[in-house]
Each structure stands twice: as C-alpha cells, then as structure tokens.
C-alpha cells in the first residue's frame, strides 16, 4: 500500500484542487520530487521558505538522498490532516519506525534523523529519537559501541575510572 | 517492515545510476557525533542505568548525558530503598526492570550511619556521634555530598535526646521528612532544604553549607503538627493537623491557608511558607464510613480482634497541580486490652529490647576481656606502674566504647 510512488503521484493526482501549489524538492543526489505545498510545510524549514516567498524554484535538500527524501514524503503524506482518519491507525503505522532490528534499519533511522533535523520535522524527529532510545535500552556499553560502530576514545585508565564511578550500573 | 518496502521501491531508481549507489555506500554515518543525532533527546528517554552505560560509550556521548536531567519527559518510577543501617551500601529495587542495585555509600569513618529519607534524587544520611550527628545529602548518581547543618542547632533535638536514651535511640525517628526545593545540580547553593522533625512538631529550613537550621516559628508546634511538606512553584506548602480537637472546632484562625515568609541563614533569602490546615470533619467522616471495629476472638479468653482506622494525608504534585491525598489505613490485630496496643506490637518491642540488651552485654564482656588482657600483659612485662595502668585502662576503654556508640 505505501510506496514511494504515491509520493510522486500525489503531485499529478490532485490537480482538482486548483489552489494547491506544488513545490519541487531536489535531493542531494539529484532526484526531483513534486510535493503539495500543504504537505511539505510540515517541515518548519520549508514552511519558512514558503512564507518568505523563497520557494518559487526548485528547493535543494542538502545532505538528504533521494531514497531518504522519498521516505520523508511518505511520512508527510500519512501525517497530512485527514490523510489517516483513525488516530490508532496512524500510531500503528508509525510503530513500524519504532524498532531498529538490524544495522540496515539503523542506517535508515540515521538518515531519517538527519533529514528530520535539516528539514525540521518535529513529529519525525520524535519518532526517530525514540527508535534510537529503544535500540539503546538494555544494552551494555560494549554492545552499544558494537551496534552503533563507535570506537571508544577513552584510554584504559579513563575507562577503568568510569566503570568504578558507577560500578553498580554494570553489575546486572 | 515499512522502511524496507520503501527502500525496495527506490532501489530500482538507484540501480539505474551506479554512481549514486556508490555514493550512498560510502556515506559515513557518525553515531558518535552526539549533537548531530539529537543525543540529548535520546538520552532523555532512557532510564538511569541505560543512561550511565550510554555515557561510557565515548566522550561525545558522555558530555551530553550530563544534560539529560533537564530534558527528561517521562517520569521514572521511584526505586525502593531496601537496606538497613550498618552496611556499606544501600540496596535499591527498580520496579520497572525488576532488578536490584547496590550503591556504595560515601566512605565514612568508624562511625555508623543511618538512612533518613530521600528527595529529588538525593539521599539523606546521618552519621557520627549519637548526640551530635552530621547530616549529609548524598547523590548516588554523581557521588556528590553536601553538608547540612548539625541537628544540634534545632532546639527540640535536645528534648528528643533526653527522651530517647541509649537503647531507644534511633536518629531516623527524629527526622520525619526532608524535602528539597530543587534537584540542585550538585554544587549550586540556591537549593533550599525543608524538614519536619520530632513527631512533626518542628519545621526547619536550611541551605546546604549553612551553619544552623532556621526553625519555623509561625504555627507548627506540639498541638499543630506538620503532616507533610512539599515545595511547589518555589513555595513551601505544609499540611497542618491540629491535635487539640476542641480548639480546632472553635478556632477560625486556621480555617484558611496562611502565608508566612521566612528568612533562612545569614543571607537575605526569603522562603514563602504556606500552611494548609487539614479539614477535621473529613477525618470524622472517614471514621464513620470505616469505623473502628472490636470483636472478641474465636475462643474468647479476654482477647479481642481489633481493626483500627487511621487517616494519613500527603501533599502530592501531579500533572502540575498540587493535591492533597488522603490514605485510609486499616490495621487489624489482636489485643488483650481492647483499647491498648496489639500483642504484635508489644512482642516486636520486647524482641528489639532483648536484642539490644544482649548486644550490650556482649560488648561489655568483650571490652572487659580486652582491657584485662592488656593490663596483664603490661604488668607481666613490668612496663608500667599501677598509677599509669589506671590511665591506660581508661584510655583503652574509651577507645573501645566509641565505635559502639
């Protein structure tokens, strides 16, 4: 049901509403998306551009790849007022973003997090941060490092001191 | 998973352009860049244990974990304190995870310590001489300790001491409740500590580092006791219950909340104290709903089954509102004397006293043995004269007794 194609289709499909403006977004890797203004203004950044009349030509979305932007547009479509009538249904749909099962999910959430940051989309930002928080929960420090590919920049002495400082948190 | 669906749809487009695909694979995702991934917001959703583990991942994560407290959105379930005095650590039980934690206490001298309560993430610990204990706020998370004024600076502490000598002495009975005005990030001194002492008959305030407690003298005394205290919007609220029922019925003076302002310490810091009188009619109506019951026991030999009803009231902040919560407490027990204590209470008290007595007898025997041995050794070795022996004995005795105090 939910495909990125709907994101593209939404531009041509809704011509009946004469007053709806279409915005052209260009991802970093050159993909072009046409999105209804009413939808795209869920992004505070884009809303600012529209309000300042800077959104007349193609809007470049730096640091966001085409496939991430497609996901973002999908998110907007679902969160447009009236798009999903049932609050419960929306929550269910959102819940698919809530879990990070493997490293590929993890990378997607990172990309979405960056996009949500750059475009300033509070709802998506909340969803991504809680997904990352869920992924952190219950992991040991080493497991976290492994999962997020982070190398410790503490030296051995510092690491020992850290562990001693809150020894109780590492016992279980 | 939806993300993967989305990706599959996009893959075709990406495959058409291999250069782009290469770019995507080379794209570095830096999870160690804390600010970039909104780590502060992420940390705010973790519980304390996960947060501590996460803060040890790398320097960037650590620097952001510190700010977590300011952003916490979801309330954390409080931990239960399980431990008892005379251990080196306190044991906590975490409901949400069902796990236990042993948190070491600050290293003390040879003196014992008592756990006296907690407020806003700080533990209140008393340690030292029984007639002049030190009060310390201890943050188990950061390990920071803040000194509170000595209890001796509160006048009613002397009364407490004279009433509770030796075996009955338990400093935790003096401290009813301690409440902090804010979670004071470790060293800031704008935090105010309020406490009710000595059967709730004394309300006193101080700031960490002050030399003495400032006792509130505006309506908390032997008759008007302070059931609970709470800081709410910077004002200290105190729930006042009048023990003299006759006075309470007549007096209109206590019908409405009273505002007092109070100076603390030497500086010009003023705290507003609001006294909320407890409605006595509520107590009576509770008792009619749920009355005291006294029935003879099964094989009645002067024994009664007694149900006592008590009303305990608390001040609670919930959802930004200040609430008074009443708790009706039923205590069921058996009693020989229909109006008196239940047997269970008496038994517990007797047991405690017995234990204390045994402990003291043992102590005495050990100390006497030690002293005798020392004296014998010294006399045999011909080290000292008789006069010196007495002095030495006294010194040793003092040294031996101190730890047990």
XYZ file of C-alpha atoms in Angstrom:
577
model
C 0.000 0.000 0.000
C 2.605 2.509 0.951
C 5.101 3.023 -1.765
C 7.291 5.880 -2.718
C 5.357 6.057 -5.967
C 2.447 7.596 -4.107
C 4.717 10.386 -3.149
C 5.365 11.180 -6.799
C 1.794 10.502 -7.821
C 0.391 12.893 -5.319
C 1.698 15.749 -7.403
C -0.235 14.904 -10.568
C -3.248 13.345 -8.909
C -4.600 16.314 -7.039
C -4.886 18.865 -9.742
C -8.588 19.226 -9.000
C -7.801 21.393 -6.038
C -6.863 24.390 -8.070
C -5.382 26.436 -5.250
C -2.860 23.782 -4.166
C 0.658 24.757 -5.109
C 3.270 22.199 -5.931
C 6.787 22.517 -4.614
C 9.780 20.937 -6.298
C 12.303 19.343 -3.986
C 15.670 18.118 -5.181
C 17.639 15.604 -3.181
C 21.387 15.743 -2.851
C 21.825 13.021 -5.464
C 19.711 14.870 -7.985
C 16.326 13.206 -7.691
C 13.401 15.548 -8.124
C 10.106 15.270 -6.208
C 6.988 17.337 -6.626
C 5.066 17.724 -3.412
C 1.922 19.611 -2.468
C 2.763 22.728 -0.519
C 0.229 21.858 2.186
C 2.104 18.622 2.803
C 5.654 19.908 2.577
C 5.031 22.702 5.053
C 5.026 20.104 7.805
C 8.714 20.870 7.597
C 9.374 24.042 9.544
C 12.320 24.800 7.268
C 10.240 24.608 4.100
C 7.368 26.484 5.717
C 9.795 29.301 6.433
C 10.873 29.359 2.804
C 7.261 29.424 1.596
C 6.378 32.214 4.000
C 9.357 34.232 2.766
C 8.417 33.518 -0.868
C 11.702 31.733 -1.476
C 10.056 28.502 -2.641
C 9.316 29.523 -6.212
C 12.072 27.488 -7.895
C 13.462 24.043 -7.081
C 14.323 23.648 -3.418
C 17.608 21.807 -2.909
C 17.544 19.482 0.105
C 21.202 19.127 1.016
C 22.549 16.071 2.803
C 19.379 14.095 2.104
C 19.478 11.353 -0.507
C 16.623 10.538 -2.835
C 15.547 7.437 -1.022
C 15.503 9.187 2.343
C 13.537 12.066 0.880
C 11.009 9.561 -0.508
C 10.563 8.167 2.994
C 10.137 11.663 4.382
C 7.459 12.435 1.782
C 5.699 9.187 2.688
C 5.764 10.357 6.287
C 4.268 13.713 5.304
C 1.504 12.034 3.281
C 0.492 9.943 6.242
C 0.620 12.884 8.619
C -1.347 15.284 6.461
C -4.500 16.299 8.285
C -7.276 13.994 7.152
C -4.992 11.524 5.375
C -5.430 8.879 8.011
C -8.756 9.277 9.742
C -8.049 6.985 12.622
C -5.526 8.089 15.220
C -4.947 4.458 16.156
C -4.179 3.529 12.559
C -1.593 6.300 12.362
C 0.059 5.144 15.563
C 0.173 1.619 14.198
C 1.784 2.846 11.007
C 4.294 4.913 12.980
C 5.134 1.949 15.170
C 6.894 0.391 12.196
C 9.529 3.076 12.553
C 9.853 2.464 16.260
C 12.060 -0.578 16.174
C 15.578 -0.922 14.904
C 16.116 -4.600 14.208
C 19.430 -4.614 12.393
C 22.169 -2.388 11.112
C 20.380 -1.541 7.877
C 17.399 -0.261 9.883
C 19.859 1.614 11.987
C 21.333 3.365 8.936
C 17.875 4.296 7.687
C 16.947 5.792 11.004
C 20.195 7.758 10.967
C 19.385 9.148 7.504
C 15.855 9.999 8.569
C 17.183 11.647 11.714
C 19.499 13.823 9.640
C 16.689 14.699 7.229
C 14.260 15.423 10.058
C 16.903 17.643 11.610
C 17.694 19.527 8.428
C 14.068 19.937 7.354
C 12.945 20.426 10.960
C 10.041 17.975 11.129
C 9.198 17.618 14.843
C 6.968 14.530 14.500
C 9.565 12.564 12.551
C 12.334 13.741 14.863
C 10.434 12.457 17.907
C 9.815 9.126 16.243
C 13.475 8.674 15.270
C 14.869 9.644 18.657
C 12.559 7.216 20.426
C 13.567 4.495 17.961
C 17.240 5.065 18.806
C 16.433 5.181 22.530
C 14.659 1.842 22.209
C 17.723 0.418 20.491
C 19.996 1.608 23.303
C 17.807 0.243 26.102
C 19.071 -2.856 27.847
C 22.410 -2.918 26.021
C 25.769 -2.920 27.745
C 28.287 -0.219 26.891
C 30.221 -2.584 24.641
C 27.085 -3.745 22.885
C 26.171 -0.122 22.210
C 29.613 0.544 20.732
C 29.311 -2.519 18.564
C 25.797 -1.710 17.390
C 26.485 1.906 16.518
C 30.039 1.309 15.214
C 31.550 3.697 17.729
C 35.155 3.375 18.805
C 35.856 4.278 22.407
C 38.028 7.382 22.662
C 38.770 6.835 26.341
C 42.172 5.456 27.291
C 42.423 2.449 29.574
C 42.794 4.450 32.758
C 39.795 6.614 31.977
C 37.731 3.586 31.145
C 38.567 1.966 34.469
C 37.725 5.134 36.357
C 34.396 5.402 34.552
C 33.444 1.878 35.448
C 34.369 2.359 39.069
C 32.416 5.587 39.316
C 29.103 3.846 38.815
C 30.043 0.252 39.421
C 26.503 -0.709 40.415
C 25.125 0.047 36.961
C 27.350 -2.620 35.415
C 26.675 -5.428 37.832
C 23.408 -6.702 36.371
C 8.999 -3.625 7.632
C 7.903 -0.424 6.039
C 11.345 1.085 5.751
C 12.453 -1.864 3.708
C 9.382 -1.590 1.472
C 10.234 1.980 0.797
C 13.798 1.051 0.080
C 12.850 -1.703 -2.338
C 10.783 0.737 -4.337
C 13.607 3.177 -4.512
C 16.225 0.588 -5.305
C 15.247 0.446 -8.967
C 15.936 4.096 -9.412
C 19.202 3.842 -7.570
C 20.337 0.846 -9.572
C 19.845 2.853 -12.744
C 22.577 5.094 -11.606
C 25.519 3.199 -10.206
C 27.472 6.284 -9.310
C 24.783 7.300 -6.859
C 24.712 3.874 -5.292
C 28.440 4.135 -4.709
C 27.980 7.472 -3.058
C 25.397 6.070 -0.684
C 27.574 3.177 0.389
C 30.496 5.448 1.101
C 28.306 7.751 3.132
C 29.599 7.810 6.690
C 27.075 7.662 9.470
C 28.693 9.101 12.555
C 26.755 7.871 15.566
C 29.450 9.272 17.826
C 28.505 12.808 16.835
C 26.157 13.446 19.728
C 24.712 16.857 18.873
C 24.148 15.818 15.272
C 21.915 12.878 16.204
C 19.970 14.757 18.900
C 21.544 12.546 21.526
C 20.271 14.745 24.347
C 16.676 13.991 23.364
C 17.530 10.327 23.030
C 19.163 10.185 26.458
C 16.137 11.879 27.991
C 14.106 8.804 27.111
C 16.481 6.358 28.793
C 16.329 5.224 32.365
C 19.200 5.991 34.708
C 21.013 2.684 34.217
C 20.890 2.777 30.416
C 21.984 6.381 30.536
C 25.040 5.604 32.647
C 26.002 2.777 30.304
C 25.481 5.021 27.288
C 27.527 7.811 28.814
C 30.543 5.497 28.877
C 30.426 4.787 25.144
C 32.570 7.736 24.049
C 33.494 11.271 25.078
C 30.875 12.922 22.932
C 28.078 10.774 24.357
C 29.374 11.359 27.856
C 29.332 15.136 27.574
C 25.681 15.046 26.513
C 24.496 12.537 29.090
C 25.136 15.102 31.794
C 22.389 17.357 30.463
C 19.899 14.553 30.365
C 18.139 15.508 33.576
C 16.995 18.863 32.216
C 15.190 17.191 29.377
C 13.554 14.190 30.938
C 9.976 13.934 29.760
C 8.747 10.665 31.122
C 8.543 10.158 34.835
C 10.656 7.353 36.182
C 9.232 5.021 38.755
C 10.906 5.597 42.088
C 13.235 2.959 43.437
C 12.578 1.260 46.732
C 15.280 1.556 49.350
C 15.771 -1.894 50.811
C 18.743 -1.573 53.060
C 19.090 -1.039 56.759
C 21.767 0.758 58.783
C 25.259 -0.598 59.327
C 26.120 -1.754 55.856
C 28.493 -0.120 53.441
C 25.968 0.129 50.654
C 22.315 0.804 50.115
C 20.224 -1.706 48.223
C 17.619 -0.458 45.775
C 14.862 -2.220 43.913
C 13.863 -0.965 40.482
C 10.204 -1.788 39.729
C 10.354 -1.125 36.014
C 13.134 -3.622 35.361
C 12.673 -5.833 38.393
C 16.345 -5.568 39.247
C 18.353 -4.797 42.371
C 21.241 -2.350 42.660
C 23.808 -1.989 45.403
C 25.067 1.548 45.551
C 28.108 2.186 47.714
C 27.801 4.895 50.275
C 30.449 7.550 50.797
C 33.311 6.132 52.797
C 32.731 7.042 56.388
C 34.950 6.860 59.409
C 34.446 4.208 62.004
C 31.082 5.726 62.841
C 27.824 4.161 61.787
C 25.337 5.880 59.543
C 21.568 5.997 59.214
C 19.476 6.384 56.108
C 16.951 9.130 56.855
C 14.992 9.633 53.639
C 15.343 10.974 50.152
C 14.177 13.828 47.995
C 14.620 14.629 44.305
C 17.352 12.088 43.702
C 19.311 12.813 46.900
C 19.661 10.528 49.882
C 19.711 11.984 53.379
C 22.273 10.301 55.574
C 23.066 10.901 59.227
C 26.397 9.789 60.662
C 28.595 10.298 63.622
C 28.116 10.660 67.366
C 24.680 9.872 68.565
C 24.312 13.103 70.455
C 25.594 15.240 67.606
C 25.134 13.517 64.260
C 26.137 15.027 60.955
C 23.517 15.287 58.229
C 24.676 14.819 54.664
C 22.910 14.921 51.322
C 24.377 12.256 49.063
C 23.732 11.918 45.354
C 24.228 8.243 44.472
C 24.413 9.063 40.784
C 27.182 11.664 40.871
C 28.715 10.735 44.239
C 28.470 14.346 45.406
C 27.957 15.055 49.100
C 26.507 18.244 50.537
C 26.757 19.063 54.235
C 23.657 20.105 56.104
C 23.760 21.905 59.454
C 24.077 19.772 62.568
C 20.852 18.623 64.186
C 22.062 20.075 67.484
C 21.155 23.529 66.144
C 17.471 22.582 66.359
C 16.204 23.250 69.921
C 13.849 20.252 70.024
C 16.748 17.882 69.321
C 17.745 18.147 72.975
C 14.262 17.080 74.052
C 14.476 14.180 71.647
C 17.814 13.112 73.111
C 16.613 13.229 76.678
C 13.570 11.157 75.777
C 15.390 8.570 73.735
C 18.468 7.455 75.539
C 20.731 4.571 74.581
C 18.655 1.557 73.586
C 15.683 3.506 72.282
C 17.825 5.903 70.339
C 17.246 5.932 66.610
C 18.038 9.133 64.806
C 15.638 8.239 61.984
C 12.789 8.720 64.451
C 13.754 12.346 64.810
C 13.689 13.102 61.088
C 10.170 12.762 59.731
C 10.602 14.100 56.226
C 13.182 16.018 54.232
C 12.205 17.900 51.106
C 14.461 19.697 48.622
C 13.269 22.710 46.670
C 15.045 21.563 43.508
C 17.248 18.738 42.372
C 20.160 21.220 42.711
C 22.694 20.188 40.130
C 25.372 19.060 42.519
C 27.031 22.235 43.698
C 24.588 25.044 43.200
C 23.611 26.555 46.513
C 20.262 28.012 45.592
C 18.664 24.809 46.780
C 16.625 25.005 49.970
C 16.126 22.053 52.284
C 12.988 21.842 54.387
C 12.415 19.204 57.010
C 9.916 18.226 59.635
C 11.371 16.826 62.844
C 10.439 15.231 66.120
C 6.933 13.818 65.723
C 6.241 16.507 63.145
C 6.295 19.219 65.798
C 9.227 21.131 64.313
C 9.569 22.593 60.846
C 13.038 23.833 59.929
C 14.766 25.072 56.805
C 18.347 25.496 55.678
C 20.603 25.600 52.660
C 23.412 23.112 52.120
C 26.513 24.509 53.817
C 24.608 26.626 56.355
C 25.838 26.550 59.945
C 22.452 26.136 61.557
C 18.861 25.231 60.811
C 16.324 28.041 60.761
C 13.321 26.881 62.729
C 9.895 27.982 61.512
C 8.001 29.748 64.278
C 4.672 30.521 62.707
C 2.244 27.829 63.645
C 3.944 24.448 63.841
C 4.156 23.224 67.432
C 3.129 20.437 69.791
C -0.565 20.933 69.006
C -0.442 21.935 65.358
C 1.742 19.304 63.782
C 3.050 19.234 60.259
C 1.749 16.129 58.440
C 3.577 16.697 55.188
C 5.679 19.277 53.360
C 6.217 19.928 49.673
C 7.877 22.574 47.519
C 5.540 23.610 44.749
C 6.327 26.540 42.423
C 9.028 27.706 44.822
C 6.650 27.907 47.784
C 6.873 25.537 50.718
C 3.477 24.029 51.474
C 2.917 22.435 54.862
C -0.100 20.360 55.770
C -1.075 21.227 59.342
C -3.141 18.981 61.564
C -4.474 20.201 64.878
C -4.268 17.595 67.606
C -6.459 19.515 70.017
C -9.902 18.860 68.573
C -11.747 21.311 70.808
C -9.520 24.133 69.788
C -9.848 23.202 66.208
C -13.616 23.323 66.251
C -13.719 26.803 67.680
C -10.826 28.484 66.074
C -11.436 30.243 62.802
C -7.837 31.272 62.716
C -6.898 28.078 60.990
C -9.832 27.927 58.617
C -7.857 29.210 55.654
C -4.380 28.752 54.314
C -1.876 31.104 55.868
C 1.128 32.657 54.201
C 4.298 33.259 56.091
C 7.629 34.458 54.840
C 10.760 33.251 56.486
C 14.416 34.207 56.362
C 16.999 31.467 56.072
C 20.540 31.587 57.346
C 22.577 34.766 57.384
C 21.774 35.789 53.842
C 18.649 37.548 52.809
C 16.964 34.529 51.349
C 13.253 34.522 51.970
C 11.053 31.493 51.559
C 7.285 31.679 51.470
C 5.703 29.035 53.700
C 2.031 28.282 53.158
C 0.204 26.419 55.899
C -2.736 24.317 54.772
C -4.990 23.280 57.654
C -6.354 19.763 57.414
C -10.104 19.505 57.480
C -11.019 17.639 60.649
C -14.564 16.916 59.509
C -13.000 14.780 56.800
C -11.356 12.644 59.426
C -14.614 12.136 61.243
C -16.472 11.292 58.060
C -13.781 8.754 57.179
C -14.202 7.147 60.539
C -17.971 6.876 60.149
C -17.523 5.269 56.748
C -14.942 2.887 58.037
C -15.296 2.683 61.800
C -13.089 1.081 64.403
C -14.186 -2.495 64.979
C -13.547 -4.622 68.027
C -14.831 -8.185 68.218
C -13.993 -10.964 70.662
C -11.537 -13.524 69.348
C -12.757 -17.022 68.402
C -12.024 -18.788 71.649
C -12.556 -15.702 73.718
C -10.211 -15.564 76.654
C -10.130 -11.845 77.103
C -8.635 -11.498 73.643
C -10.025 -9.140 71.026
C -9.671 -8.734 67.298
C -9.250 -5.028 66.682
C -9.460 -3.026 63.494
C -8.078 0.462 63.834
C -8.609 3.088 61.190
C -6.144 5.845 60.606
C -6.113 8.691 58.132
C -2.787 9.756 56.659
C -2.604 12.795 54.418
C 0.044 13.686 51.863
C 0.880 16.628 49.647
C 1.483 15.478 46.090
C 2.342 17.272 42.877
C 0.714 15.634 39.903
C 0.443 16.930 36.375
C 1.399 20.413 37.520
C -1.279 20.500 40.194
C -0.911 20.438 43.958
C -3.078 17.745 45.508
C -3.831 16.530 48.998
C -4.037 12.748 49.015
C -5.786 11.046 51.934
C -4.994 7.478 52.729
C -7.259 5.431 54.931
C -5.186 2.899 56.736
C -6.683 -0.181 58.318
C -4.666 -2.006 60.910
C -6.007 -5.331 62.069
C -4.531 -7.089 65.064
C -5.348 -8.892 68.224
C -5.314 -7.315 71.595
C -5.767 -8.327 75.220
C -6.568 -4.836 76.242
C -9.337 -3.604 73.906
C -8.033 -0.020 73.876
C -4.344 -0.653 74.026
C -1.552 -1.861 71.810
C -1.950 -5.055 69.897
C 0.107 -8.012 71.072
C 2.155 -7.988 67.955
C 3.488 -4.510 68.671
C 4.416 -5.472 72.184
C 6.170 -8.604 71.042
C 8.217 -6.724 68.493
C 9.191 -4.129 71.068
C 10.215 -6.757 73.581
C 12.244 -8.545 70.966
C 14.059 -5.383 69.952
C 14.871 -4.584 73.558
C 16.145 -8.098 74.154
C 18.414 -7.917 71.145
C 19.789 -4.585 72.271
C 20.398 -5.895 75.771
C 22.213 -8.973 74.520
C 24.319 -6.817 72.254
C 25.306 -4.533 75.113
C 26.138 -7.385 77.456
C 28.343 -8.975 74.820
C 30.045 -5.661 74.209
C 30.741 -5.193 77.857
C 32.246 -8.641 78.236
C 34.473 -8.211 75.185
C 35.729 -4.817 76.322
C 36.453 -6.016 79.862
C 38.341 -9.015 78.483
C 40.389 -6.786 76.219
C 41.308 -4.407 78.993
C 42.233 -7.195 81.382
C 44.442 -8.830 78.792
C 46.214 -5.559 78.080
C 46.780 -4.839 81.757
C 48.056 -8.327 82.432
C 50.481 -8.115 79.551
C 51.753 -4.769 80.730
C 52.123 -5.851 84.338
C 53.905 -9.028 83.346
C 56.270 -7.110 81.139
C 56.775 -4.698 84.033
C 56.267 -1.762 81.750
C 54.149 0.419 83.942
C 53.447 1.334 87.493
C 49.993 0.878 88.972
C 49.067 4.542 88.606
C 49.870 4.612 84.920
C 47.968 1.394 84.479
C 44.756 3.060 85.509
C 45.216 5.894 82.984
C 45.983 3.457 80.202
C 42.968 1.391 81.118
C 40.698 4.408 80.924
C 42.090 5.376 77.525
C 41.626 1.905 76.127
C 38.140 1.696 77.489
C 37.189 4.988 75.832
C 38.654 3.894 72.527
C 36.804 0.622 72.695
C 33.445 2.102 73.536
C 33.384 4.856 70.926
C 32.718 2.653 67.887
C 29.706 1.096 69.533
C 28.066 4.421 70.229
